XYZ file of N, CA and C in Angstrom:
390
model
N -19.877 -24.162 21.672
C -20.111 -24.656 20.303
C -19.749 -25.615 19.268
N -20.038 -26.252 18.711
C -19.425 -27.518 18.151
C -19.081 -27.098 16.796
N -17.987 -28.016 16.204
C -17.242 -27.946 15.107
C -17.888 -27.713 13.810
N -18.893 -28.305 13.645
C -20.261 -27.968 12.715
C -20.575 -26.271 12.488
N -20.965 -25.759 13.943
C -21.298 -24.538 13.707
C -20.658 -23.448 13.555
N -18.861 -24.060 13.876
C -17.908 -22.867 13.798
C -17.565 -22.887 11.953
N -17.685 -24.179 11.437
C -17.266 -24.267 10.197
C -18.491 -23.261 9.009
N -19.676 -23.529 9.710
C -20.593 -22.903 9.305
C -20.760 -21.494 9.107
N -20.299 -20.659 10.185
C -20.202 -19.444 10.757
C -18.614 -18.939 10.053
N -17.850 -19.874 9.986
C -16.632 -18.844 9.060
C -17.358 -19.251 7.501
N -17.964 -20.725 6.975
C -18.154 -20.155 5.392
C -19.385 -19.008 5.308
N -20.133 -18.756 6.154
C -20.694 -17.523 6.145
C -19.940 -16.337 6.143
N -19.044 -15.948 6.885
C -17.996 -14.619 6.789
C -17.244 -14.800 5.457
N -16.818 -16.024 4.850
C -16.402 -16.313 3.646
C -17.328 -15.609 2.479
N -18.550 -15.921 2.219
C -19.696 -15.611 1.656
C -19.707 -14.300 1.680
N -19.834 -13.474 2.791
C -20.270 -12.276 2.953
C -18.884 -11.593 2.741
N -17.632 -11.781 2.998
C -16.360 -11.278 2.012
C -16.268 -10.938 0.404
N -17.313 -12.148 -0.174
C -17.830 -12.091 -1.569
C -18.384 -11.247 -2.031
N -19.792 -11.533 -1.072
C -21.107 -10.386 -1.652
C -20.677 -8.899 -1.489
N -20.069 -8.434 -0.164
C -19.868 -7.245 -0.488
C -19.263 -6.475 -1.429
N -17.921 -6.675 -1.594
C -17.175 -6.195 -3.129
C -18.572 -6.225 -4.193
N -18.960 -7.045 -4.193
C -20.102 -7.599 -5.410
C -20.990 -6.329 -5.236
N -21.392 -6.399 -4.153
C -22.603 -5.329 -4.138
C -21.856 -3.819 -4.058
N -21.233 -3.620 -3.588
C -20.059 -2.244 -3.863
C -20.190 -1.677 -4.988
N -19.670 -2.751 -5.774
C -19.398 -2.173 -7.386
C -20.677 -2.725 -8.312
N -21.674 -2.645 -7.242
C -23.074 -3.338 -8.445
C -22.942 -4.264 -9.520
N -21.693 -5.256 -9.264
C -21.953 -6.248 -10.192
C -20.491 -6.054 -10.775
N -20.020 -5.149 -10.949
C -19.208 -4.854 -12.160
C -17.910 -5.975 -11.150
N -17.199 -6.260 -12.400
C -15.690 -6.930 -11.925
C -14.487 -6.433 -12.300
N -14.852 -5.736 -12.898
C -13.123 -4.776 -13.436
C -13.439 -3.517 -14.018
N -12.408 -2.644 -13.825
C -12.592 -1.330 -13.784
C -12.984 -0.701 -15.286
N -13.710 0.301 -15.414
C -13.525 0.865 -17.091
C -12.256 1.264 -17.446
N -11.565 1.792 -16.032
C -10.241 2.475 -16.909
C -9.507 1.583 -16.773
N -8.375 1.965 -17.539
C -7.249 1.225 -17.625
C -6.131 1.802 -17.569
N -6.161 2.989 -16.894
C -4.847 3.866 -16.223
C -4.799 4.093 -15.061
N -5.453 3.144 -14.022
C -5.143 3.254 -12.806
C -4.215 1.968 -12.207
N -3.308 2.742 -11.462
C -2.285 1.671 -11.203
C -2.256 1.705 -9.754
N -1.405 0.938 -9.421
C -1.399 0.900 -7.643
C -0.354 2.249 -7.247
N 0.184 2.913 -7.937
C 0.799 4.045 -7.633
C 0.128 5.353 -8.454
N -0.761 5.215 -8.763
C -1.787 6.322 -9.375
C -2.276 6.952 -8.227
N -2.030 8.564 -8.473
C -2.100 9.182 -7.524
C -3.664 9.942 -7.448
N -4.516 9.950 -6.272
C -5.948 10.094 -6.725
C -6.121 11.451 -5.769
N -6.545 12.511 -5.967
C -6.740 13.604 -5.289
C -8.605 14.033 -5.513
N -9.109 14.444 -4.438
C -10.480 14.993 -4.037
C -10.580 16.785 -5.055
N -11.674 16.445 -6.117
C -12.134 17.855 -6.261
C -13.038 18.051 -5.763
N -12.660 19.515 -5.181
C -14.138 20.136 -4.468
C -15.305 20.116 -5.215
N -16.237 20.210 -4.257
C -17.816 19.996 -4.876
C -17.998 21.404 -5.186
N -18.659 21.481 -6.227
C -18.982 22.729 -7.274
C -20.376 23.517 -6.259
N -20.326 24.659 -6.017
C -21.568 25.205 -5.418
C -22.922 24.656 -6.212
N -23.824 24.418 -5.193
C -24.994 23.965 -5.624
C -25.103 22.389 -6.182
N -24.065 21.798 -6.112
C -23.801 20.411 -5.731
C -24.108 19.452 -4.852
N -24.527 18.775 -4.582
C -24.728 17.555 -3.460
C -23.500 16.968 -3.063
N -22.722 17.176 -2.079
C -21.451 16.525 -1.618
C -21.207 15.143 -1.783
N -22.381 14.429 -1.663
C -22.370 13.061 -1.298
C -23.333 12.292 -1.803
N -24.433 13.141 -2.459
C -25.906 12.219 -2.944
C -25.404 11.051 -3.685
N -25.786 9.974 -3.829
C -26.236 9.060 -4.681
C -24.548 8.368 -4.860
N -23.931 8.290 -3.687
C -22.466 8.005 -3.346
C -22.601 6.609 -2.298
N -22.154 5.470 -2.594
C -21.649 4.653 -1.663
C -20.858 5.116 -0.333
N -21.119 4.331 1.030
C -20.222 5.275 2.043
C -18.998 5.222 1.358
N -18.370 3.828 0.711
C -17.029 3.691 0.460
C -16.427 4.793 -0.518
N -17.313 5.167 -1.278
C -17.218 6.575 -2.280
C -16.604 7.753 -1.573
N -17.835 7.940 -0.453
C -17.689 9.043 0.497
C -15.899 8.852 1.324
N -15.774 7.758 1.698
C -14.667 7.343 2.259
C -13.576 7.716 1.439
N -13.702 7.584 0.112
C -12.571 7.757 -0.813
C -12.325 9.269 -0.647
N -13.450 9.867 -0.699
C -13.748 11.485 -1.074
C -12.646 12.021 -0.149
N -12.859 11.417 1.094
C -12.275 12.315 2.640
C -10.955 11.878 2.366
N -10.758 10.589 2.229
C -9.114 10.154 2.173
C -8.502 10.928 1.485
N -9.122 11.408 0.236
C -8.311 11.983 -0.919
C -8.273 13.332 -1.082
N -8.103 13.946 0.102
C -8.377 15.403 0.282
C -6.958 16.055 -0.180
N -6.073 15.034 0.688
C -4.597 14.717 0.330
C -4.382 13.786 -0.657
N -3.748 14.359 -1.869
C -3.620 13.003 -2.822
C -3.006 11.653 -2.137
N -3.498 10.915 -2.869
C -3.058 9.267 -2.352
C -2.925 8.550 -3.246
N -2.047 7.516 -3.207
C -1.965 6.307 -3.965
C -2.924 5.075 -3.711
N -3.542 5.058 -5.122
C -4.464 3.827 -5.162
C -4.253 2.618 -3.950
N -3.161 2.044 -4.258
C -2.677 1.063 -3.035
C -2.967 1.486 -1.566
N -2.814 2.841 -1.512
C -3.158 3.048 0.042
C -4.370 3.084 0.474
N -5.425 3.791 -0.827
C -6.594 3.855 -0.601
C -7.529 2.597 -0.294
N -7.166 1.539 -0.850
C -7.346 0.054 -0.933
C -6.959 -0.078 0.513
N -6.042 0.036 0.981
C -5.386 -0.498 2.059
C -6.029 -0.043 3.288
N -6.580 1.440 3.227
C -7.128 2.378 4.273
C -8.714 1.662 4.267
N -9.283 1.298 2.981
C -10.658 0.875 2.732
C -10.752 -0.774 3.248
N -9.795 -1.345 3.318
C -9.424 -2.713 3.493
C -10.531 -3.646 2.390
N -10.349 -3.399 1.232
C -10.871 -3.597 -0.113
C -9.794 -4.283 -0.737
N -10.225 -5.276 -2.069
C -9.245 -5.690 -2.630
C -9.222 -4.145 -3.858
N -7.859 -4.317 -4.306
C -7.295 -3.026 -5.362
C -8.308 -3.086 -6.395
N -8.959 -4.301 -6.800
C -9.765 -4.202 -8.517
C -11.300 -3.353 -7.911
N -11.594 -3.896 -6.735
C -12.814 -3.114 -6.414
C -12.491 -1.290 -6.162
N -11.377 -0.971 -5.413
C -11.095 0.167 -5.146
C -10.942 0.617 -6.392
N -10.373 0.298 -7.725
C -10.172 1.011 -8.743
C -11.730 1.265 -9.314
N -12.473 0.264 -9.286
C -13.753 0.647 -9.931
C -14.506 1.769 -9.187
N -14.194 1.929 -8.087
C -14.886 2.986 -7.374
C -14.352 4.312 -7.606
N -12.907 4.294 -7.536
C -12.068 5.678 -8.036
C -12.632 5.917 -9.219
N -12.905 4.652 -10.327
C -13.375 5.243 -11.907
C -14.781 5.784 -12.072
N -15.465 5.182 -10.965
C -16.948 6.091 -10.458
C -16.677 7.756 -10.580
N -15.865 7.771 -9.282
C -15.890 9.417 -8.590
C -14.814 10.312 -9.854
N -14.317 9.638 -11.089
C -13.373 9.973 -12.138
C -14.582 10.739 -12.889
N -15.433 9.656 -13.175
C -16.667 9.962 -14.049
C -17.354 11.060 -13.698
N -17.555 11.121 -12.539
C -18.876 12.208 -11.675
C -18.122 13.294 -11.511
N -16.339 13.570 -11.928
C -15.788 14.864 -12.005
C -15.978 15.011 -10.427
N -15.293 13.708 -9.504
C -15.321 13.937 -8.147
C -13.775 13.954 -7.595
N -12.940 13.275 -8.395
C -11.473 13.042 -8.011
C -10.854 13.290 -9.609
N -9.448 13.421 -9.031
C -8.657 13.782 -10.275
C -7.324 12.521 -10.194
N -7.165 12.290 -11.098
C -6.187 10.966 -10.992
C -4.592 11.507 -11.775
N -3.557 11.302 -11.687
C -2.368 11.241 -12.055
C -1.235 10.521 -11.712
N -0.091 10.324 -12.595
C 0.810 9.413 -12.085
C 1.765 10.133 -11.004
N 2.360 9.250 -10.457
C 3.200 10.002 -9.123
C 4.156 11.211 -9.817
N 4.132 12.516 -9.144
C 5.126 13.706 -9.674
C 6.447 13.073 -10.292
N 6.899 12.081 -9.244
C 8.583 12.199 -9.110
C 8.637 11.127 -10.544
N 7.209 10.041 -11.073
C 7.695 9.544 -12.020
C 7.164 10.754 -13.350
N 6.765 11.567 -13.087
C 6.020 12.539 -14.334
C 7.691 13.105 -14.766
N 8.197 13.657 -13.954
C 9.640 14.463 -13.936
C 10.650 13.865 -14.451
N 10.924 12.561 -14.135
C 11.744 11.919 -14.107
C 11.812 10.742 -14.957
N 10.415 10.283 -15.220
C 10.400 8.894 -16.604
C 10.394 8.028 -15.141
N 10.593 7.963 -14.151
C 11.103 6.708 -13.216
C 10.664 7.209 -12.053
N 10.582 6.062 -11.324
C 10.513 6.236 -10.084
C 10.978 6.312 -8.737
N 10.678 6.846 -8.096
C 11.187 7.334 -6.534
C 10.966 6.374 -5.339
N 12.048 6.242 -4.773
C 12.209 5.010 -3.688
C 11.028 5.250 -2.491
N 10.736 6.684 -2.557
C 9.819 7.058 -1.226
C 8.304 6.650 -2.192
N 8.347 6.875 -2.762
C 6.887 6.264 -3.608
C 6.841 5.064 -3.590
N 7.918 4.346 -4.083
C 8.224 2.757 -3.595
C 7.507 2.060 -2.746
N 8.606 2.871 -1.695
C 8.378 2.395 -0.136
C 6.678 2.864 0.355
N 6.077 3.616 0.007
C 4.220 4.153 0.113
C 3.669 3.153 -0.350
N 3.986 2.977 -1.477
C 3.293 1.525 -2.268
C 3.324 0.337 -1.400
N 4.642 -0.166 -0.862
C 4.889 -1.204 -0.231
C 4.214 -1.440 0.813
N 4.223 -0.112 1.707
C 3.458 -0.099 3.266
C 1.979 -0.166 2.738
N 1.376 0.275 1.580
C 0.311 0.200 1.486
C -0.362 -1.214 0.788
N 0.331 -1.980 0.623
C 0.345 -3.193 -0.018
C 0.435 -4.147 1.220
N 1.322 -4.093 2.059
C 1.214 -4.647 3.561
C 0.210 -4.551 4.242
N -0.338 -3.381 4.173
C -1.825 -3.519 5.053
C -3.080 -3.792 4.898
N -2.659 -4.474 3.456
C -3.766 -5.090 2.651
C -4.217 -6.630 3.195
């Protein structure tokens, strides 16, 4: 391969990395919710009887539902999906609107009004994986 071909391929990869989040969010660039932070905890709500568990959902939505069977922080979800946090927040907002997940601040923050070191470490670990 020559240098021109190498740079063309890397340019295509950069373009793909920009197009993918745009298509996943259907062109939306900002979350509708302003209450989602890096440490917001997301948990899957079990599907009601008669409701299809995964219809009309993107694969990333389904991945979030699977990951959040055990409550998980937004930063950890983004790291696991290998998506920007802003895109992850949009997808989580979709699931909240559909009643498929619940969101809440971390329990330690709710009880004490402050943050727990373990939570901060988990967020840090999630961010490092991004």
